Amino acid sequence: MKKVILSAALLGLFLVSCENDSPNIDDTVEDFQEVQIDMSDFSLYVDQDDIAGKSANSIEKCVSMKNLEYRLSKNKGLAKKMYDIEYNTRKAIALKNQGKGKPGGGNGGGGSTPTIFEGSITIPVVVNIIEQFSGQVTQNQINSQIRVLNEDFQNNNSNTVGVPSEFAGLVADVDVAFVLAGVNRVVNSKASWGTNDAMKIPSQGGIAPTDPSSNLNLWVCEIGGGILGYAQFPGGSEATDGVVIGTNFFGETNAGGIYGKGRTGTHEVGHWLNLRHIWGDGRCNRDDFVADTPSSDAPNYNCPSYPTVNCRTADMTMNYMDYVQDDCMYMFTAGQNDRMRALFVAGGPKESFVN
């Protein structure tokens, strides 16, 4: 797949948009002048066609970036919207690091230029199940998926004790709680739903999302092609907003094997909260836009030994945004935490979850 190339005209449009969207407040203008935001590395596509994202046994863990490419082709305004979200995310993190703004509180700060949202976040979850026969997805799977999400986003994964000392000081408690808000089920014998969001469209046999401005919608179905799951990044249409997980990889289930411990959900919700794959979907010069994660040039699979060195640094293979098996991923970083929390500030794409 091609790398995004921003023409001079398009880049100018982005910059004009950012200027026009800025509040007309003197201290906000001052913050813009004092904080330099570098967007030169921003990209919306994977870097190389040969980064297939498949393990040796043909499991394709995540196709979020492929789904993004599909969505970009359908929505000509999506690239600009995601650029703006990224710009504001970087601005919020830069202001926090420079001690500007007034972080905290339900309004994401209270200052004219909010920084990172502080405080506990509760996200209601609606599970939309498209099963080939009634009861295929059990209540135990549903309950275990909610529990695993809470463990991972609250730093209660028992395997975190295995984080190497090099990364131990970076482990974050994201302080996000997930609560089950509802379950929708339909029976449909379709063998494969693919990755173009058909499972979200009732006219195609799917289930429409439930109020995505205040709920995380999870779809559980047979995706096909050995795919575990995918998510929509912030900025996309509400009609398709949420996460899709393959039936055998939703919650705790023996059918998922080494990917049957619920961590596909954690990985995909990370994407939904604006995290990229930890290797940046490219070679050593491509980044995941998080300062405290090391550079790498490809995903890791199975359960790698430490250190696994690429791009002259040890890979953070235990990060939830890599492709290792479920038992071997057990941390988010402080930088990833900041990136996720930047979505919840006043005016952010997920502000409605906290206000």
C-alpha positions as a Markdown table, in Angstrom:
| # | Residue | x | y | z |
|---|---|---|---|---|
| 1 | Met | 0.0 | 0.0 | 0.0 |
| 2 | Lys | 1.1 | 3.5 | -0.8 |
| 3 | Lys | 2.3 | 6.0 | 1.8 |
| 4 | Val | 0.3 | 9.2 | 2.2 |
| 5 | Ile | 1.8 | 12.0 | 0.2 |
| 6 | Leu | 0.4 | 15.4 | 1.3 |
| 7 | Ser | 0.5 | 17.8 | -1.6 |
| 8 | Ala | 1.3 | 21.5 | -0.9 |
| 9 | Ala | -2.3 | 22.4 | -1.6 |
| 10 | Leu | -3.7 | 19.8 | 0.8 |
| 11 | Leu | -1.2 | 20.6 | 3.5 |
| 12 | Gly | -2.2 | 24.3 | 3.1 |
| 13 | Leu | -5.8 | 23.3 | 3.6 |
| 14 | Phe | -4.9 | 21.4 | 6.8 |
| 15 | Leu | -3.0 | 24.4 | 8.2 |
| 16 | Val | -5.7 | 26.9 | 7.3 |
| 17 | Ser | -8.3 | 24.6 | 8.9 |
| 18 | Cys | -6.3 | 24.3 | 12.1 |
| 19 | Glu | -6.0 | 28.1 | 12.2 |
| 20 | Asn | -9.7 | 28.7 | 11.5 |
| 21 | Asp | -10.8 | 26.1 | 14.1 |
| 22 | Ser | -8.7 | 27.6 | 16.9 |
| 23 | Pro | -10.7 | 29.5 | 19.5 |
| 24 | Asn | -10.4 | 33.3 | 19.3 |
| 25 | Ile | -8.8 | 33.6 | 22.7 |
| 26 | Asp | -5.6 | 35.5 | 23.3 |
| 27 | Asp | -4.0 | 32.9 | 25.6 |
| 28 | Thr | -4.8 | 30.1 | 23.2 |
| 29 | Val | -3.1 | 32.0 | 20.4 |
| 30 | Glu | -0.1 | 32.4 | 22.7 |
| 31 | Asp | 0.0 | 28.7 | 23.4 |
| 32 | Phe | 0.0 | 28.0 | 19.6 |
| 33 | Gln | 2.9 | 30.4 | 19.2 |
| 34 | Glu | 4.9 | 28.9 | 22.0 |
| 35 | Val | 4.3 | 25.2 | 21.3 |
| 36 | Gln | 5.6 | 23.9 | 18.0 |
| 37 | Ile | 3.7 | 20.9 | 16.6 |
| 38 | Asp | 5.7 | 18.8 | 14.1 |
| 39 | Met | 3.4 | 16.8 | 11.8 |
| 40 | Ser | 6.0 | 15.9 | 9.3 |
| 41 | Asp | 5.9 | 12.2 | 10.2 |
| 42 | Phe | 2.1 | 11.8 | 10.1 |
| 43 | Ser | 0.8 | 9.1 | 7.8 |
| 44 | Leu | -2.4 | 7.2 | 7.4 |
| 45 | Tyr | -1.2 | 4.2 | 5.4 |
| 46 | Val | 1.2 | 1.3 | 6.1 |
| 47 | Asp | 4.7 | 1.8 | 4.6 |
| 48 | Gln | 5.4 | -1.4 | 2.7 |
| 49 | Asp | 3.4 | -3.9 | 0.7 |
| 50 | Asp | 5.4 | -6.7 | 2.2 |
| 51 | Ile | 4.3 | -6.0 | 5.8 |
| 52 | Ala | 1.5 | -8.6 | 5.6 |
| 53 | Gly | 0.8 | -8.7 | 9.3 |
| 54 | Lys | 0.5 | -12.5 | 9.3 |
| 55 | Ser | 2.0 | -15.0 | 11.6 |
| 56 | Ala | 3.6 | -18.3 | 10.5 |
| 57 | Asn | 0.2 | -20.1 | 10.9 |
| 58 | Ser | -1.5 | -17.5 | 8.7 |
| 59 | Ile | -3.3 | -15.8 | 11.5 |
| 60 | Glu | -3.8 | -12.1 | 10.6 |
| 61 | Lys | -4.1 | -10.5 | 14.0 |
| 62 | Cys | -5.4 | -7.1 | 13.0 |
| 63 | Val | -6.6 | -5.3 | 9.9 |
| 64 | Ser | -7.4 | -1.9 | 11.4 |
| 65 | Met | -5.0 | -0.2 | 9.0 |
| 66 | Lys | -6.5 | -2.0 | 6.0 |
| 67 | Asn | -10.0 | -1.0 | 7.1 |
| 68 | Leu | -8.7 | 2.6 | 7.5 |
| 69 | Glu | -7.5 | 2.6 | 3.9 |
| 70 | Tyr | -10.9 | 1.4 | 2.8 |
| 71 | Arg | -12.6 | 4.1 | 4.8 |
| 72 | Leu | -10.3 | 6.7 | 3.4 |
| 73 | Ser | -11.3 | 5.7 | -0.1 |
| 74 | Lys | -15.0 | 6.1 | 0.8 |
| 75 | Asn | -14.8 | 9.3 | 2.8 |
| 76 | Lys | -12.8 | 12.1 | 1.2 |
| 77 | Gly | -13.0 | 14.3 | 4.3 |
| 78 | Leu | -11.6 | 11.6 | 6.6 |
| 79 | Ala | -7.9 | 12.3 | 6.1 |
| 80 | Lys | -8.3 | 16.0 | 7.1 |
| 81 | Lys | -10.4 | 15.0 | 10.1 |
| 82 | Met | -7.8 | 12.5 | 11.3 |
| 83 | Tyr | -5.0 | 15.1 | 10.6 |
| 84 | Asp | -6.8 | 17.6 | 12.9 |
| 85 | Ile | -7.3 | 15.0 | 15.6 |
| 86 | Glu | -3.6 | 14.1 | 15.5 |
| 87 | Tyr | -2.6 | 17.8 | 15.6 |
| 88 | Asn | -4.7 | 18.4 | 18.6 |
| 89 | Thr | -3.5 | 15.2 | 20.3 |
| 90 | Arg | 0.1 | 16.3 | 19.8 |
| 91 | Lys | -0.7 | 19.8 | 21.0 |
| 92 | Ala | -2.4 | 18.5 | 24.2 |
| 93 | Ile | 0.6 | 16.3 | 25.0 |
| 94 | Ala | 3.1 | 19.1 | 24.3 |
| 95 | Leu | 1.2 | 21.5 | 26.5 |
| 96 | Lys | 1.1 | 18.9 | 29.3 |
| 97 | Asn | 4.8 | 18.3 | 29.0 |
| 98 | Gln | 5.5 | 22.1 | 29.2 |
| 99 | Gly | 3.2 | 22.5 | 32.1 |
| 100 | Lys | 0.7 | 24.7 | 30.3 |
| 101 | Gly | -3.1 | 24.6 | 30.5 |
| 102 | Lys | -5.1 | 23.4 | 33.5 |
| 103 | Pro | -5.5 | 19.7 | 33.4 |
| 104 | Gly | -8.1 | 17.8 | 35.4 |
| 105 | Gly | -11.8 | 17.8 | 35.8 |
| 106 | Gly | -14.7 | 16.7 | 33.7 |
| 107 | Asn | -14.2 | 19.4 | 31.1 |
| 108 | Gly | -10.7 | 18.1 | 30.3 |
| 109 | Gly | -9.0 | 21.0 | 31.9 |
| 110 | Gly | -10.9 | 24.2 | 32.5 |
| 111 | Gly | -8.2 | 26.3 | 30.7 |
| 112 | Ser | -8.7 | 27.7 | 27.3 |
| 113 | Thr | -6.4 | 25.1 | 25.8 |
| 114 | Pro | -7.1 | 21.8 | 27.6 |
| 115 | Thr | -4.3 | 19.3 | 28.1 |
| 116 | Ile | -4.6 | 15.6 | 28.9 |
| 117 | Phe | -7.9 | 14.6 | 30.6 |
| 118 | Glu | -7.3 | 13.5 | 34.2 |
| 119 | Gly | -9.6 | 11.4 | 36.2 |
| 120 | Ser | -11.3 | 8.1 | 35.9 |
| 121 | Ile | -13.1 | 7.3 | 32.7 |
| 122 | Thr | -16.1 | 4.8 | 32.4 |
| 123 | Ile | -17.0 | 3.5 | 29.0 |
| 124 | Pro | -20.3 | 1.6 | 28.5 |
| 125 | Val | -19.9 | -1.3 | 26.1 |
| 126 | Val | -22.6 | -2.7 | 23.8 |
| 127 | Val | -21.9 | -6.1 | 22.4 |
| 128 | Asn | -23.4 | -6.9 | 19.0 |
| 129 | Ile | -23.3 | -10.6 | 18.3 |
| 130 | Ile | -23.9 | -12.1 | 14.9 |
| 131 | Glu | -23.8 | -15.8 | 15.5 |
| 132 | Gln | -24.3 | -18.8 | 13.2 |
| 133 | Phe | -26.6 | -20.5 | 15.7 |
| 134 | Ser | -28.2 | -19.3 | 18.9 |
| 135 | Gly | -25.9 | -19.4 | 21.9 |
| 136 | Gln | -22.7 | -19.7 | 19.8 |
| 137 | Val | -21.2 | -16.8 | 21.8 |
| 138 | Thr | -21.7 | -17.5 | 25.5 |
| 139 | Gln | -22.4 | -15.1 | 28.3 |
| 140 | Asn | -19.1 | -16.3 | 29.9 |
| 141 | Gln | -17.3 | -15.0 | 26.8 |
| 142 | Ile | -19.0 | -11.7 | 27.2 |
| 143 | Asn | -18.3 | -11.4 | 30.9 |
| 144 | Ser | -14.7 | -12.5 | 30.5 |
| 145 | Gln | -14.1 | -9.9 | 27.7 |
| 146 | Ile | -15.3 | -7.1 | 29.9 |
| 147 | Arg | -13.1 | -8.4 | 32.8 |
| 148 | Val | -10.0 | -8.6 | 30.6 |
| 149 | Leu | -10.5 | -5.1 | 29.3 |
| 150 | Asn | -10.7 | -3.8 | 32.9 |
| 151 | Glu | -7.6 | -5.7 | 33.9 |
| 152 | Asp | -5.6 | -4.4 | 31.1 |
| 153 | Phe | -6.7 | -0.8 | 31.1 |
| 154 | Gln | -6.3 | -0.6 | 34.9 |
| 155 | Asn | -2.9 | -2.3 | 35.0 |
| 156 | Asn | -4.2 | -5.4 | 36.8 |
| 157 | Asn | -2.9 | -8.0 | 34.3 |
| 158 | Ser | -1.0 | -10.5 | 36.6 |
| 159 | Asn | 1.6 | -11.0 | 33.9 |
| 160 | Thr | 2.8 | -7.4 | 34.2 |
| 161 | Val | 5.3 | -8.6 | 36.8 |
| 162 | Gly | 7.3 | -9.9 | 33.9 |
| 163 | Val | 8.0 | -6.4 | 32.4 |
| 164 | Pro | 11.8 | -6.1 | 32.0 |
| 165 | Ser | 13.4 | -3.4 | 34.1 |
| 166 | Glu | 14.2 | -1.4 | 31.0 |
| 167 | Phe | 10.4 | -0.7 | 30.6 |
| 168 | Ala | 9.2 | -1.1 | 34.2 |
| 169 | Gly | 9.0 | 2.6 | 34.8 |
| 170 | Leu | 6.9 | 3.2 | 31.8 |
| 171 | Val | 3.9 | 0.9 | 32.7 |
| 172 | Ala | 0.7 | 2.9 | 32.9 |
| 173 | Asp | -2.6 | 2.5 | 34.6 |
| 174 | Val | -4.9 | 4.0 | 32.0 |
| 175 | Asp | -7.7 | 4.2 | 34.6 |
| 176 | Val | -10.5 | 3.3 | 32.2 |
| 177 | Ala | -13.4 | 1.1 | 33.4 |
| 178 | Phe | -15.6 | -0.8 | 31.0 |
| 179 | Val | -19.2 | -1.7 | 31.9 |
| 180 | Leu | -21.5 | -3.9 | 30.0 |
| 181 | Ala | -24.4 | -1.7 | 28.8 |
| 182 | Gly | -26.2 | -4.2 | 26.5 |
| 183 | Val | -26.1 | -7.2 | 24.3 |
| 184 | Asn | -27.8 | -7.5 | 20.9 |
| 185 | Arg | -27.9 | -10.8 | 19.0 |
| 186 | Val | -29.0 | -12.0 | 15.6 |
| 187 | Val | -28.6 | -15.4 | 14.0 |
| 188 | Asn | -27.0 | -15.4 | 10.5 |
| 189 | Ser | -25.4 | -18.4 | 8.9 |
| 190 | Lys | -23.0 | -16.2 | 6.8 |
| 191 | Ala | -19.6 | -17.9 | 6.9 |
| 192 | Ser | -17.5 | -14.7 | 6.5 |
| 193 | Trp | -18.3 | -11.1 | 7.0 |
| 194 | Gly | -15.0 | -9.6 | 5.8 |
| 195 | Thr | -13.5 | -6.3 | 6.8 |
| 196 | Asn | -15.7 | -3.7 | 5.0 |
| 197 | Asp | -18.1 | -3.3 | 8.0 |
| 198 | Ala | -21.1 | -5.3 | 6.6 |
| 199 | Met | -21.7 | -6.6 | 10.1 |
| 200 | Lys | -22.7 | -3.1 | 11.1 |
| 201 | Ile | -25.4 | -2.6 | 8.5 |
| 202 | Pro | -28.8 | -4.1 | 9.2 |
| 203 | Ser | -29.8 | -4.2 | 5.5 |
| 204 | Gln | -26.9 | -6.6 | 5.0 |
| 205 | Gly | -27.8 | -8.8 | 8.0 |
| 206 | Gly | -25.7 | -6.9 | 10.6 |
| 207 | Ile | -26.5 | -4.8 | 13.6 |
| 208 | Ala | -26.4 | -1.0 | 13.7 |
| 209 | Pro | -24.3 | 0.6 | 16.5 |
| 210 | Thr | -26.1 | 1.7 | 19.6 |
| 211 | Asp | -25.5 | 5.5 | 20.3 |
| 212 | Pro | -21.7 | 5.4 | 19.5 |
| 213 | Ser | -21.3 | 8.9 | 21.0 |
| 214 | Ser | -21.7 | 7.4 | 24.5 |
| 215 | Asn | -21.0 | 3.6 | 24.0 |
| 216 | Leu | -18.2 | 1.5 | 22.7 |
| 217 | Asn | -19.8 | -0.9 | 20.3 |
| 218 | Leu | -18.2 | -4.3 | 19.9 |
| 219 | Trp | -19.3 | -6.6 | 17.0 |
| 220 | Val | -18.6 | -10.3 | 17.4 |
| 221 | Cys | -18.9 | -12.4 | 14.2 |
| 222 | Glu | -17.0 | -14.7 | 11.8 |
| 223 | Ile | -14.7 | -12.3 | 10.1 |
| 224 | Gly | -12.9 | -14.9 | 7.9 |
| 225 | Gly | -9.5 | -15.0 | 6.4 |
| 226 | Gly | -7.8 | -15.9 | 9.7 |
| 227 | Ile | -8.4 | -12.4 | 10.9 |
| 228 | Leu | -8.7 | -11.8 | 14.7 |
| 229 | Gly | -10.2 | -8.3 | 14.7 |
| 230 | Tyr | -10.1 | -4.7 | 13.6 |
| 231 | Ala | -11.2 | -1.3 | 14.9 |
| 232 | Gln | -12.2 | 2.1 | 13.6 |
| 233 | Phe | -9.8 | 5.0 | 14.6 |
| 234 | Pro | -11.2 | 8.2 | 16.0 |
| 235 | Gly | -12.6 | 10.5 | 13.3 |
| 236 | Gly | -14.6 | 7.9 | 11.3 |
| 237 | Ser | -18.3 | 7.8 | 10.8 |
| 238 | Glu | -20.5 | 7.1 | 13.8 |
| 239 | Ala | -22.4 | 4.6 | 11.6 |
| 240 | Thr | -19.4 | 2.3 | 11.7 |
| 241 | Asp | -17.7 | 3.3 | 15.0 |
| 242 | Gly | -16.4 | 0.6 | 17.2 |
| 243 | Val | -14.5 | -2.7 | 17.2 |
| 244 | Val | -15.0 | -6.0 | 15.4 |
| 245 | Ile | -13.7 | -9.3 | 17.0 |
| 246 | Gly | -13.7 | -12.8 | 15.5 |
| 247 | Thr | -16.0 | -15.2 | 17.4 |
| 248 | Asn | -13.2 | -17.5 | 18.5 |
| 249 | Phe | -11.1 | -14.5 | 19.8 |
| 250 | Phe | -13.7 | -12.7 | 21.8 |
| 251 | Gly | -13.2 | -13.0 | 25.5 |
| 252 | Glu | -11.8 | -16.2 | 27.0 |
| 253 | Thr | -12.4 | -19.2 | 24.8 |
| 254 | Asn | -10.5 | -22.4 | 24.1 |
| 255 | Ala | -11.3 | -22.2 | 20.4 |
| 256 | Gly | -8.9 | -19.2 | 20.2 |
| 257 | Gly | -5.9 | -21.1 | 21.3 |
| 258 | Ile | -3.0 | -18.7 | 22.1 |
| 259 | Tyr | -5.2 | -15.9 | 21.0 |
| 260 | Gly | -8.1 | -17.0 | 23.2 |
| 261 | Lys | -7.5 | -14.9 | 26.3 |
| 262 | Gly | -9.3 | -11.8 | 25.4 |
| 263 | Arg | -6.4 | -9.6 | 24.4 |
| 264 | Thr | -7.6 | -9.1 | 20.8 |
| 265 | Gly | -10.2 | -6.9 | 22.5 |
| 266 | Thr | -7.5 | -5.0 | 24.4 |
| 267 | His | -5.5 | -4.5 | 21.2 |
| 268 | Glu | -8.4 | -3.3 | 19.1 |
| 269 | Val | -9.8 | -1.0 | 21.8 |
| 270 | Gly | -6.3 | 0.5 | 21.9 |
| 271 | His | -6.8 | 1.4 | 18.2 |
| 272 | Trp | -10.3 | 2.7 | 18.9 |
| 273 | Leu | -8.6 | 5.0 | 21.4 |
| 274 | Asn | -6.1 | 6.2 | 18.8 |
| 275 | Leu | -3.1 | 3.9 | 19.4 |
| 276 | Arg | -1.1 | 2.7 | 16.4 |
| 277 | His | 0.7 | -0.6 | 16.1 |
| 278 | Ile | 3.9 | -0.3 | 18.2 |
| 279 | Trp | 6.2 | -0.8 | 15.2 |
| 280 | Gly | 4.4 | 2.1 | 13.3 |
| 281 | Asp | 3.4 | -0.1 | 10.4 |
| 282 | Gly | 6.6 | 0.5 | 8.6 |
| 283 | Arg | 10.4 | 0.3 | 8.8 |
| 284 | Cys | 12.7 | 1.8 | 11.5 |
| 285 | Asn | 12.0 | 5.3 | 10.3 |
| 286 | Arg | 8.2 | 5.0 | 10.9 |
| 287 | Asp | 6.8 | 5.7 | 14.3 |
| 288 | Asp | 3.7 | 4.9 | 16.4 |
| 289 | Phe | 3.6 | 8.6 | 17.4 |
| 290 | Val | 4.4 | 7.7 | 21.1 |
| 291 | Ala | 7.7 | 9.0 | 22.5 |
| 292 | Asp | 8.3 | 6.3 | 25.1 |
| 293 | Thr | 7.9 | 3.2 | 22.9 |
| 294 | Pro | 11.1 | 2.0 | 21.0 |
| 295 | Ser | 11.4 | 1.9 | 17.3 |
| 296 | Ser | 10.9 | -1.4 | 15.5 |
| 297 | Asp | 10.4 | -2.5 | 11.9 |
| 298 | Ala | 7.9 | -5.3 | 12.1 |
| 299 | Pro | 5.4 | -7.0 | 14.4 |
| 300 | Asn | 6.5 | -9.8 | 16.8 |
| 301 | Tyr | 4.6 | -13.1 | 17.2 |
| 302 | Asn | 4.2 | -15.9 | 19.6 |
| 303 | Cys | 6.2 | -15.2 | 22.8 |
| 304 | Pro | 9.5 | -13.6 | 22.0 |
| 305 | Ser | 12.5 | -13.7 | 24.4 |
| 306 | Tyr | 13.9 | -10.5 | 25.9 |
| 307 | Pro | 15.7 | -8.7 | 24.5 |
| 308 | Thr | 14.4 | -9.0 | 20.9 |
| 309 | Val | 16.4 | -6.3 | 19.2 |
| 310 | Asn | 15.4 | -4.4 | 16.1 |
| 311 | Cys | 16.3 | -0.9 | 14.9 |
| 312 | Arg | 19.1 | -0.9 | 17.5 |
| 313 | Thr | 16.8 | -1.1 | 20.5 |
| 314 | Ala | 15.0 | -3.8 | 22.4 |
| 315 | Asp | 11.4 | -4.3 | 21.1 |
| 316 | Met | 8.7 | -3.7 | 23.7 |
| 317 | Thr | 7.2 | -7.1 | 22.7 |
| 318 | Met | 5.0 | -7.2 | 25.7 |
| 319 | Asn | 3.0 | -4.1 | 24.7 |
| 320 | Tyr | -0.7 | -4.6 | 23.9 |
| 321 | Met | -0.1 | -3.0 | 20.5 |
| 322 | Asp | 2.3 | -5.7 | 19.2 |
| 323 | Tyr | 1.1 | -9.0 | 17.7 |
| 324 | Val | 2.4 | -11.5 | 20.3 |
| 325 | Gln | 0.1 | -14.2 | 21.8 |
| 326 | Asp | -2.3 | -13.1 | 24.5 |
| 327 | Asp | -0.3 | -14.4 | 27.5 |
| 328 | Cys | 2.7 | -12.4 | 26.4 |
| 329 | Met | 1.2 | -8.9 | 26.1 |
| 330 | Tyr | 0.7 | -7.0 | 29.3 |
| 331 | Met | 1.4 | -3.3 | 29.3 |
| 332 | Phe | 0.6 | 0.1 | 28.0 |
| 333 | Thr | 3.1 | 3.0 | 28.4 |
| 334 | Ala | 2.7 | 6.4 | 30.0 |
| 335 | Gly | 3.0 | 7.9 | 26.5 |
| 336 | Gln | 0.2 | 5.7 | 25.2 |
| 337 | Asn | -1.9 | 6.7 | 28.1 |
| 338 | Asp | -1.4 | 10.4 | 27.3 |
| 339 | Arg | -2.3 | 9.7 | 23.7 |
| 340 | Met | -5.6 | 7.9 | 24.6 |
| 341 | Arg | -6.6 | 10.5 | 27.2 |
| 342 | Ala | -6.1 | 13.4 | 24.8 |
| 343 | Leu | -9.3 | 12.2 | 23.1 |
| 344 | Phe | -11.4 | 13.1 | 26.1 |
| 345 | Val | -10.5 | 16.8 | 26.5 |
| 346 | Ala | -13.1 | 19.5 | 25.8 |
| 347 | Gly | -13.6 | 19.5 | 22.0 |
| 348 | Gly | -12.0 | 16.1 | 21.6 |
| 349 | Pro | -13.6 | 13.3 | 19.6 |
| 350 | Lys | -14.6 | 11.3 | 22.7 |
| 351 | Glu | -15.4 | 14.2 | 25.0 |
| 352 | Ser | -19.0 | 13.0 | 25.2 |
| 353 | Phe | -17.9 | 9.9 | 27.2 |
| 354 | Val | -16.9 | 12.1 | 30.2 |
| 355 | Asn | -19.3 | 15.0 | 29.9 |
